[in-house]
PDB file of C-alpha atoms and ligand atoms in Angstrom:
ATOM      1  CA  UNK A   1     112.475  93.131  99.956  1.00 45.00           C
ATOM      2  CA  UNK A   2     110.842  95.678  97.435  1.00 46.00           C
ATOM      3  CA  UNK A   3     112.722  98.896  96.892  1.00 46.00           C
ATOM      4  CA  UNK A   4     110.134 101.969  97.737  1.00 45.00           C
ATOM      5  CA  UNK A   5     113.082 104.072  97.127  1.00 45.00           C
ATOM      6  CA  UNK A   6     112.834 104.104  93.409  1.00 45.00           C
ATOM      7  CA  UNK A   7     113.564 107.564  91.298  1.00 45.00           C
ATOM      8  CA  UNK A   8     110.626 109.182  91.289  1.00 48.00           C
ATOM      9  CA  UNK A   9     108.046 106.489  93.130  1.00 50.00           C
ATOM     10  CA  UNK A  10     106.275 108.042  95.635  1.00 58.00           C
ATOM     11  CA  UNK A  11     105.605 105.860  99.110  1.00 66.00           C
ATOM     12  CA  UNK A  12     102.100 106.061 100.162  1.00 72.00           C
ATOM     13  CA  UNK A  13     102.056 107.286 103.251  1.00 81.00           C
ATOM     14  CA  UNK A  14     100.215 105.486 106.230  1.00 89.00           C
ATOM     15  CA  UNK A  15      97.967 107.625 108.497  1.00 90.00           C
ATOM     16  CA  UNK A  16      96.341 105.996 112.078  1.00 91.00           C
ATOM     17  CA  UNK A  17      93.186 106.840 113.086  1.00 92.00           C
ATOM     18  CA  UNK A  18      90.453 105.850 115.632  1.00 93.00           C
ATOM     19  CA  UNK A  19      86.967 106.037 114.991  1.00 94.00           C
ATOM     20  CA  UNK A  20      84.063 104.383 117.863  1.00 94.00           C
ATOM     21  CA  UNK A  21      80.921 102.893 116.522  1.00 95.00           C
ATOM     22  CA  UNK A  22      77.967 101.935 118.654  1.00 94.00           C
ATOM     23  CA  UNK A  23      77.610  98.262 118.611  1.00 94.00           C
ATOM     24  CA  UNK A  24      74.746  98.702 115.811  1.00 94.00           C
ATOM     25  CA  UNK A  25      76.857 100.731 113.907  1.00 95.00           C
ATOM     26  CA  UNK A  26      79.299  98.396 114.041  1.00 96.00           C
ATOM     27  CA  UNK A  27      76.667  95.630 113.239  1.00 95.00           C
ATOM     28  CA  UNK A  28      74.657  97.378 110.694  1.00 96.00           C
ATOM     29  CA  UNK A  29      77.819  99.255 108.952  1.00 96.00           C
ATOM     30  CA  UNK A  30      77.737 103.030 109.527  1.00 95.00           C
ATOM     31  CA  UNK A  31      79.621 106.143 107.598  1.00 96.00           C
ATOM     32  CA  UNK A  32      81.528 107.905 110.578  1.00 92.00           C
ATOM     33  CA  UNK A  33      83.326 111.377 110.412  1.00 92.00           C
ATOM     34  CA  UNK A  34      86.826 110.988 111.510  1.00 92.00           C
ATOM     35  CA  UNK A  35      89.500 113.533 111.759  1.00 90.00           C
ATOM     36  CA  UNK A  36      92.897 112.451 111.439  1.00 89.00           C
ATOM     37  CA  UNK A  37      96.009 114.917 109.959  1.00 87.00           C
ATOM     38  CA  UNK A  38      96.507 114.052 105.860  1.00 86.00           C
ATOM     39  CA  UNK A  39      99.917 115.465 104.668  1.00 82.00           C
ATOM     40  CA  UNK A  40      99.259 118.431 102.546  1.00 85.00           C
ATOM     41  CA  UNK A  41     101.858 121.447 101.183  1.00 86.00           C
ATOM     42  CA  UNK A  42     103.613 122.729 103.677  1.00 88.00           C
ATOM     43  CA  UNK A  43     102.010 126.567 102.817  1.00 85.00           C
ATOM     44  CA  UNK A  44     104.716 128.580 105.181  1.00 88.00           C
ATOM     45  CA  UNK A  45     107.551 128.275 102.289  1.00 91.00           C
ATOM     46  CA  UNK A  46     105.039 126.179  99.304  1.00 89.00           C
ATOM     47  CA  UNK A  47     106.271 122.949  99.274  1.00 88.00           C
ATOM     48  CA  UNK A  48     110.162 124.066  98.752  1.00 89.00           C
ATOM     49  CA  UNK A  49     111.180 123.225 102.301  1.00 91.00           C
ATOM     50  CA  UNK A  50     113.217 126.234 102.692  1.00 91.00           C
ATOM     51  CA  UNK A  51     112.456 130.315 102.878  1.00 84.00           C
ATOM     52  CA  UNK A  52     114.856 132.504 101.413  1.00 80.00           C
ATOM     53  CA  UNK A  53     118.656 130.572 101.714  1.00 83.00           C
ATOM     54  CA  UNK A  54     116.878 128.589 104.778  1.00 91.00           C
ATOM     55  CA  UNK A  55     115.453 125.471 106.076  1.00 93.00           C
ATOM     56  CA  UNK A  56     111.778 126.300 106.467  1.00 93.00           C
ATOM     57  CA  UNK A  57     111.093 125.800 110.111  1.00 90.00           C
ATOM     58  CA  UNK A  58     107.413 125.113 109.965  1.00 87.00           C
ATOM     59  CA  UNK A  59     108.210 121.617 108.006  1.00 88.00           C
ATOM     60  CA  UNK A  60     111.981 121.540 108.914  1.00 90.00           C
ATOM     61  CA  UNK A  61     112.656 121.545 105.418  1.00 92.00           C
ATOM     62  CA  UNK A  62     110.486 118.509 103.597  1.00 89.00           C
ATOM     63  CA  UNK A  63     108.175 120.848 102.102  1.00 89.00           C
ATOM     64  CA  UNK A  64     104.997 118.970 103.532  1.00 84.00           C
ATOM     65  CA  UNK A  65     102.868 119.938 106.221  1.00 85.00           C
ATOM     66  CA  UNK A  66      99.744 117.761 107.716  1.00 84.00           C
ATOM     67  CA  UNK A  67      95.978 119.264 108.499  1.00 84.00           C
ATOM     68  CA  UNK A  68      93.686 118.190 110.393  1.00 88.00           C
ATOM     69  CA  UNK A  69      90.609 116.774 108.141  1.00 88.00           C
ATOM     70  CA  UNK A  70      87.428 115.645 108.513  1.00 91.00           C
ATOM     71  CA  UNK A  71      86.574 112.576 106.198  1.00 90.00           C
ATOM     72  CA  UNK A  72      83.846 110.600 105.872  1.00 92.00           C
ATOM     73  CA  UNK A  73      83.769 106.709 105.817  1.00 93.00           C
ATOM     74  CA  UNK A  74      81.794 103.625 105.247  1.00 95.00           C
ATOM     75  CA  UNK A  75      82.178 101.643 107.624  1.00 96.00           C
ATOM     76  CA  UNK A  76      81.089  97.822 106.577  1.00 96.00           C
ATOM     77  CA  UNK A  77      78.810  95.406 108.487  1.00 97.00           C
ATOM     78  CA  UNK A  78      79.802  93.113 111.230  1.00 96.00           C
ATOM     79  CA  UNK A  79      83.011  94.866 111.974  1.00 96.00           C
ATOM     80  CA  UNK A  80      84.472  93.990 115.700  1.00 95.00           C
ATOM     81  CA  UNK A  81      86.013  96.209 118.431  1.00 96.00           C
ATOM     82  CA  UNK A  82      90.092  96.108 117.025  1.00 96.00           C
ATOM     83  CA  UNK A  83      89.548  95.597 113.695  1.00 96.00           C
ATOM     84  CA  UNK A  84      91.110  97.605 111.316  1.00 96.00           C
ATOM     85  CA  UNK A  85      90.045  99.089 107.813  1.00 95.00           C
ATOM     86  CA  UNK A  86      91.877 100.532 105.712  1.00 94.00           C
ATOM     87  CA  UNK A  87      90.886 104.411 103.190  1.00 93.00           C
ATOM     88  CA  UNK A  88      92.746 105.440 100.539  1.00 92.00           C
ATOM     89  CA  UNK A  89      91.764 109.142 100.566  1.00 88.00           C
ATOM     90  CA  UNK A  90      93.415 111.708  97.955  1.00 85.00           C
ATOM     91  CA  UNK A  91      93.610 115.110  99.687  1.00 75.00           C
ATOM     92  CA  UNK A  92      93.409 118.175  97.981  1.00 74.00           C
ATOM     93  CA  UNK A  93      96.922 119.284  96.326  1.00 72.00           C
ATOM     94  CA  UNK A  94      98.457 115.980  98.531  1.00 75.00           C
ATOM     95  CA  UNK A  95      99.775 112.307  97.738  1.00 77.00           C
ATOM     96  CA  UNK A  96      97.567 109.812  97.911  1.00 86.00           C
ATOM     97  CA  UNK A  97      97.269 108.742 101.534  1.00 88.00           C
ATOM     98  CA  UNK A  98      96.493 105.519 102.783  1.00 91.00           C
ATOM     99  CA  UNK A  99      94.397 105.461 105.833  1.00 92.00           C
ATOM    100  CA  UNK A 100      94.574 102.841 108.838  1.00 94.00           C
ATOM    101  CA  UNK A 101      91.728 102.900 111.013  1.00 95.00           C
ATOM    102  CA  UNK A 102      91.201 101.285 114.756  1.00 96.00           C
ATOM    103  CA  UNK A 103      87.273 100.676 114.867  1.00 96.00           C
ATOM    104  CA  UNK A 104      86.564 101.092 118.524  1.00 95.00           C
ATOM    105  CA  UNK A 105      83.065  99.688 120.002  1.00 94.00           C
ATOM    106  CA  UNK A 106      81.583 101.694 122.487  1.00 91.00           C
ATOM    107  CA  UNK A 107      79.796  98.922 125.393  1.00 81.00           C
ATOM    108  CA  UNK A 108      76.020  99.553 125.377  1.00 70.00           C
ATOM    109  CA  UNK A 109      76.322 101.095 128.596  1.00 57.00           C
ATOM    110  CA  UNK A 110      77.969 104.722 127.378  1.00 53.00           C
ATOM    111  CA  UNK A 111      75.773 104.282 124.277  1.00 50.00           C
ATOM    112  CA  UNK A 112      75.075 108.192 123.360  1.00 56.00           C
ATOM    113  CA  UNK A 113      70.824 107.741 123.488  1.00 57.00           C
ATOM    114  CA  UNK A 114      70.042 107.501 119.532  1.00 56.00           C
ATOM    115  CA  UNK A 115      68.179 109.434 117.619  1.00 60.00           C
ATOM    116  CA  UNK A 116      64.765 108.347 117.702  1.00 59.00           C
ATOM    117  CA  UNK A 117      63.607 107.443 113.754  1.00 60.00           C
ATOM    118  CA  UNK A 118      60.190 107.143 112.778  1.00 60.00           C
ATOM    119  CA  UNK A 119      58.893 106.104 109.322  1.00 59.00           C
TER     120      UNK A 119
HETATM  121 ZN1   ZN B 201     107.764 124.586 104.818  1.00 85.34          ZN
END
């Protein structure tokens, strides 16, 4: 088994989210907002994990914090309901995060009517 424990290597954390395509998006590949919570700074005590002599209660001392975010992503073509696709997304002032994402495919029936396009 690898060692992630190493001085100074960093783990990149794992985040699970959901996103639902239509069954064309999921056919014709789609970029989806999702929101998920990315770690970030833990801004009640900066990142130190503790205020004054104690443990910072908002991130019971770790120093990180997570926030909600909106991200964008590319979804490719041909994906199926289950499948799972994986972001590496960089917050702002965060580790690099990796991102695990359920694609969900709504049945034609609940379909959301689409936008009508003309060219
Ligand atoms: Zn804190």
């Amino acid at each position: 088994m690898r060692d992630w424990h190493l001085a100074g290597e960093e783990t990149p954390r794992t985040v699970h989210a959901q996103i639902s395509l239509s069954e064309r998006e999921a056919r014709d590949g789609a970029v989806i907002p999702l929101r998920a919570a990315l770690p970030a700074t833990c801004c009640a005590c900066g990142g130190r994990g503790e205020t004054w002599m104690e443990r910072c209660e908002s991130c019971n001392g770790c120093g990180d914090a997570f926030v909600s975010r909106e991200i964008w992503v590319r979804t490719p073509p041909d994906v199926v309901d289950g499948a799972r696709l994986r972001f590496t997304v960089t917050p702002p002032a965060a580790p690099t995060t990796q991102l695990d994402v359920t694609v969900a495919i709504r049945a034609s029936g609940w379909r959301v009517p689409a936008r009508v396009s003309r060219r």
